[in-house]
Amino acid sequence: MVIVDPKALASAHQFTVVIDGVETAVHEEGVLRRNGGTVAVVGPGVIEVSRFQHVVVRGGGGGVDVRFSRCGYAAAEDCGAASFHRCGAVRVGGARGVAVRRCRSADVERVAGAVAIRRCKGAVRVRGAGGELRVGRCREADVGGCADVAVARCRAARADWCGALALGRCGSADVSRCGAVRVDRCRDATVSGCGTVAVRRGKVNMVEMGQQVPPDFYEQTMMYQQGEPALATPVAIVVK
């Protein structure tokens, strides 16, 4: 059963909410309740979504800002700013900016602005962040096609085709085809085909683009907590 409490003022923004496979178009300010969850329009173009098992919000062109909290699976498509707090699996496909805190996993694509992801227990995947990307205290980070990236305190990290990349206090890392790379206190890192590499208190394996990475590198990266990866002997270390 759906209960809608419309308000008097109509909103200029339109968005679609898909709850457990049922699609509902929302045109006015108000509150929508279903299966113990709530969708509330709290201002022009701003909605809050909470306590759904499976919910998708489609902004219809990027004019809607969405705030998710305590949802099992939450997704935002073609929205403005999207934020997630204490959700399970979260996904973003097209947004102006993204913030994720204390969620289980995150899959983010096509973000024009900044992305901040903190304290994910599982995997974080980001593709195509135009602004700053900051990932911290996650189990695994996999980023690609991003302009300005900083990854800190993750057990495993992978980066490909990024501009500036900073890695801090990560367990293992695989970096390829990035611009300026800075590695600080990472236990093991493999870097190939990058512009400049600066290392502080860490071990880095420099691999030529034509040189093949060990076939079991990715599996060992995923299972870092069970043992150190057996990589090639470091050939370049710069201490600052």
Short mmCIF file of C-alpha atoms in Angstrom, two decimals:
data_model
loop_
_atom_site.label_atom_id
_atom_site.label_comp_id
_atom_site.label_asym_id
_atom_site.label_seq_id
_atom_site.Cartn_x
_atom_site.Cartn_y
_atom_site.Cartn_z
CA MET A 1 0.00 0.00 0.00
CA VAL A 2 1.27 3.49 -0.89
CA ILE A 3 0.40 6.59 1.15
CA VAL A 4 1.08 9.96 -0.46
CA ASP A 5 0.66 13.21 1.48
CA PRO A 6 0.91 15.96 -1.16
CA LYS A 7 1.57 19.56 -0.21
CA ALA A 8 0.02 22.57 -1.78
CA LEU A 9 3.05 23.81 -3.70
CA ALA A 10 4.08 22.00 -6.84
CA SER A 11 7.73 21.30 -7.50
CA ALA A 12 9.43 22.27 -10.74
CA HIS A 13 11.41 19.03 -10.62
CA GLN A 14 10.25 15.59 -11.64
CA PHE A 15 11.84 12.30 -10.65
CA THR A 16 11.04 8.62 -10.66
CA VAL A 17 11.35 6.25 -7.71
CA VAL A 18 11.53 2.48 -8.21
CA ILE A 19 10.78 0.62 -4.98
CA ASP A 20 11.07 -3.17 -5.04
CA GLY A 21 10.52 -3.13 -8.80
CA VAL A 22 7.48 -0.81 -8.74
CA GLU A 23 7.98 2.51 -10.54
CA THR A 24 6.34 5.71 -9.29
CA ALA A 25 6.67 9.17 -10.84
CA VAL A 26 6.72 12.02 -8.33
CA HIS A 27 5.78 15.51 -9.50
CA GLU A 28 4.90 17.37 -6.29
CA GLU A 29 6.35 17.97 -2.89
CA GLY A 30 5.18 15.47 -0.33
CA VAL A 31 5.90 12.16 1.36
CA LEU A 32 5.66 8.68 -0.10
CA ARG A 33 5.65 5.67 2.22
CA ARG A 34 5.93 2.02 1.28
CA ASN A 35 7.09 -1.17 3.03
CA GLY A 36 8.42 0.73 6.02
CA GLY A 37 10.47 3.16 3.92
CA THR A 38 10.01 6.84 3.18
CA VAL A 39 10.62 9.19 0.26
CA ALA A 40 10.31 12.80 1.37
CA VAL A 41 10.62 15.91 -0.78
CA VAL A 42 12.29 18.32 1.65
CA GLY A 43 12.81 21.21 -0.73
CA PRO A 44 12.78 22.18 -4.40
CA GLY A 45 14.74 19.45 -6.15
CA VAL A 46 15.89 17.81 -2.88
CA ILE A 47 14.59 14.45 -1.63
CA GLU A 48 15.45 12.14 1.25
CA VAL A 49 15.09 8.36 0.92
CA SER A 50 15.34 6.07 3.94
CA ARG A 51 14.84 2.48 5.11
CA PHE A 52 14.02 0.74 1.83
CA GLN A 53 15.28 -2.71 0.98
CA HIS A 54 15.71 -1.90 -2.73
CA VAL A 55 15.27 1.59 -4.17
CA VAL A 56 16.33 3.45 -7.32
CA VAL A 57 15.89 7.19 -7.91
CA ARG A 58 16.03 8.54 -11.46
CA GLY A 59 16.49 12.27 -11.65
CA GLY A 60 15.51 12.75 -15.27
CA GLY A 61 18.31 15.12 -16.21
CA GLY A 62 20.37 15.88 -13.12
CA GLY A 63 18.14 18.43 -11.41
CA VAL A 64 17.37 16.37 -8.29
CA ASP A 65 19.61 16.03 -5.23
CA VAL A 66 19.09 12.75 -3.36
CA ARG A 67 20.02 11.74 0.18
CA PHE A 68 19.85 8.02 1.01
CA SER A 69 20.08 6.55 4.49
CA ARG A 70 19.76 3.03 5.91
CA CYS A 71 18.69 1.36 2.66
CA GLY A 72 19.67 -2.16 1.62
CA TYR A 73 20.34 -1.41 -2.05
CA ALA A 74 20.24 2.23 -3.15
CA ALA A 75 20.90 3.67 -6.61
CA ALA A 76 20.84 7.15 -8.14
CA GLU A 77 20.67 7.68 -11.90
CA ASP A 78 21.12 11.02 -13.69
CA CYS A 79 20.77 13.05 -10.50
CA GLY A 80 22.41 16.16 -9.11
CA ALA A 81 24.21 15.49 -5.83
CA ALA A 82 23.79 12.00 -4.35
CA SER A 83 24.72 11.08 -0.78
CA PHE A 84 24.52 7.70 0.96
CA HIS A 85 24.81 6.98 4.69
CA ARG A 86 24.72 3.54 6.34
CA CYS A 87 23.37 1.73 3.27
CA GLY A 88 24.26 -1.69 1.91
CA ALA A 89 25.24 -1.73 -1.76
CA VAL A 90 25.08 1.67 -3.46
CA ARG A 91 25.32 2.58 -7.14
CA VAL A 92 25.51 5.87 -9.03
CA GLY A 93 25.16 6.24 -12.79
CA GLY A 94 25.45 9.92 -13.67
CA ALA A 95 25.59 12.66 -11.01
CA ARG A 96 27.03 16.07 -10.26
CA GLY A 97 28.66 14.97 -7.00
CA VAL A 98 28.69 11.90 -4.73
CA ALA A 99 29.29 11.29 -1.02
CA VAL A 100 29.26 7.79 0.54
CA ARG A 101 29.77 7.05 4.25
CA ARG A 102 29.66 3.78 6.16
CA CYS A 103 28.12 1.69 3.39
CA ARG A 104 28.97 -1.89 2.48
CA SER A 105 30.04 -1.30 -1.14
CA ALA A 106 29.92 1.41 -3.80
CA ASP A 107 29.84 1.41 -7.61
CA VAL A 108 30.09 4.93 -9.07
CA GLU A 109 30.22 6.01 -12.71
CA ARG A 110 30.03 9.27 -14.68
CA VAL A 111 30.32 11.95 -12.00
CA ALA A 112 31.03 15.49 -13.15
CA GLY A 113 32.23 16.81 -9.80
CA ALA A 114 33.76 15.55 -6.57
CA VAL A 115 33.39 12.06 -5.09
CA ALA A 116 34.07 11.23 -1.43
CA ILE A 117 33.82 7.64 -0.15
CA ARG A 118 34.61 6.73 3.46
CA ARG A 119 34.51 3.55 5.53
CA CYS A 120 33.13 0.96 3.11
CA LYS A 121 33.46 -2.59 4.38
CA GLY A 122 33.56 -4.07 0.88
CA ALA A 123 34.68 -3.03 -2.59
CA VAL A 124 34.64 0.47 -4.03
CA ARG A 125 34.61 0.96 -7.80
CA VAL A 126 34.74 4.40 -9.45
CA ARG A 127 34.85 5.15 -13.17
CA GLY A 128 34.91 8.64 -14.63
CA ALA A 129 35.06 11.20 -11.81
CA GLY A 130 35.71 14.67 -13.22
CA GLY A 131 36.43 16.35 -9.87
CA GLU A 132 38.37 15.26 -6.81
CA LEU A 133 38.02 11.61 -5.81
CA ARG A 134 38.76 10.77 -2.18
CA VAL A 135 38.55 7.18 -0.91
CA GLY A 136 39.44 6.31 2.67
CA ARG A 137 39.30 3.31 5.00
CA CYS A 138 37.78 0.87 2.52
CA ARG A 139 38.59 -2.78 1.99
CA GLU A 140 39.30 -2.51 -1.74
CA ALA A 141 39.39 0.48 -4.10
CA ASP A 142 39.28 0.18 -7.90
CA VAL A 143 39.40 3.51 -9.77
CA GLY A 144 39.77 4.42 -13.42
CA GLY A 145 39.44 7.42 -15.71
CA CYS A 146 39.51 9.95 -12.86
CA ALA A 147 41.27 13.32 -12.80
CA ASP A 148 42.50 13.79 -9.21
CA VAL A 149 42.56 10.74 -6.92
CA ALA A 150 43.61 10.13 -3.32
CA VAL A 151 43.24 6.67 -1.76
CA ALA A 152 44.17 6.13 1.88
CA ARG A 153 44.08 3.28 4.39
CA CYS A 154 42.66 0.65 2.04
CA ARG A 155 43.82 -2.97 2.08
CA ALA A 156 44.06 -3.14 -1.72
CA ALA A 157 43.95 -0.47 -4.42
CA ARG A 158 43.92 -0.46 -8.22
CA ALA A 159 44.13 2.61 -10.45
CA ASP A 160 44.18 2.94 -14.24
CA TRP A 161 44.13 5.96 -16.56
CA CYS A 162 44.04 8.58 -13.81
CA GLY A 163 45.66 12.02 -13.69
CA ALA A 164 47.18 12.78 -10.29
CA LEU A 165 47.14 9.82 -7.89
CA ALA A 166 48.11 9.71 -4.21
CA LEU A 167 48.23 6.43 -2.29
CA GLY A 168 48.65 6.51 1.47
CA ARG A 169 48.94 3.63 3.94
CA CYS A 170 47.50 1.01 1.59
CA GLY A 171 48.33 -2.66 1.81
CA SER A 172 48.88 -3.50 -1.85
CA ALA A 173 48.42 -1.41 -4.98
CA ASP A 174 48.42 -1.85 -8.75
CA VAL A 175 48.82 1.40 -10.71
CA SER A 176 48.96 1.74 -14.49
CA ARG A 177 48.87 4.56 -17.06
CA CYS A 178 48.50 7.42 -14.59
CA GLY A 179 50.12 10.86 -14.61
CA ALA A 180 51.82 11.93 -11.37
CA VAL A 181 51.84 9.15 -8.76
CA ARG A 182 52.73 9.56 -5.09
CA VAL A 183 53.06 6.52 -2.82
CA ASP A 184 53.30 7.00 0.94
CA ARG A 185 53.75 4.10 3.36
CA CYS A 186 52.23 1.38 1.17
CA ARG A 187 53.43 -2.13 1.82
CA ASP A 188 53.63 -3.30 -1.81
CA ALA A 189 52.86 -1.42 -5.01
CA THR A 190 53.29 -2.16 -8.71
CA VAL A 191 53.49 0.85 -11.04
CA SER A 192 53.59 0.68 -14.84
CA GLY A 193 53.36 3.20 -17.66
CA CYS A 194 53.02 6.28 -15.42
CA GLY A 195 54.48 9.77 -15.76
CA THR A 196 56.29 10.53 -12.50
CA VAL A 197 56.49 8.36 -9.38
CA ALA A 198 57.45 9.58 -5.91
CA VAL A 199 57.73 7.09 -3.05
CA ARG A 200 57.93 7.69 0.68
CA ARG A 201 58.51 4.80 3.08
CA GLY A 202 57.24 2.08 0.81
CA LYS A 203 58.20 -0.59 -1.69
CA VAL A 204 57.40 -0.06 -5.36
CA ASN A 205 57.88 -2.44 -8.27
CA MET A 206 58.39 -0.53 -11.52
CA VAL A 207 57.07 -2.62 -14.42
CA GLU A 208 57.62 -1.69 -18.06
CA MET A 209 54.46 -1.56 -20.18
CA GLY A 210 55.68 -4.50 -22.22
CA GLN A 211 56.48 -6.52 -19.10
CA GLN A 212 53.75 -8.84 -17.94
CA VAL A 213 52.46 -8.53 -14.39
CA PRO A 214 52.47 -11.86 -12.51
CA PRO A 215 49.23 -13.71 -13.39
CA ASP A 216 48.23 -14.20 -9.76
CA PHE A 217 48.75 -10.55 -8.78
CA TYR A 218 45.06 -9.63 -8.73
CA GLU A 219 44.05 -12.70 -6.74
CA GLN A 220 46.76 -12.01 -4.21
CA THR A 221 45.71 -8.36 -3.99
CA MET A 222 42.13 -9.39 -3.21
CA MET A 223 43.37 -11.72 -0.48
CA TYR A 224 46.04 -9.41 0.90
CA GLN A 225 45.11 -10.02 4.50
CA GLN A 226 46.13 -13.69 4.16
CA GLY A 227 49.69 -12.98 3.07
CA GLU A 228 51.99 -10.68 1.19
CA PRO A 229 51.98 -10.76 -2.64
CA ALA A 230 55.11 -12.24 -4.18
CA LEU A 231 56.13 -9.55 -6.67
CA ALA A 232 59.24 -8.71 -8.61
CA THR A 233 62.24 -7.08 -6.97
CA PRO A 234 61.82 -3.28 -6.72
CA VAL A 235 63.86 -1.44 -9.33
CA ALA A 236 63.20 2.18 -8.31
CA ILE A 237 62.61 3.72 -4.92
CA VAL A 238 62.64 7.44 -4.21
CA VAL A 239 62.51 8.52 -0.57
CA LYS A 240 61.37 12.04 0.27
#
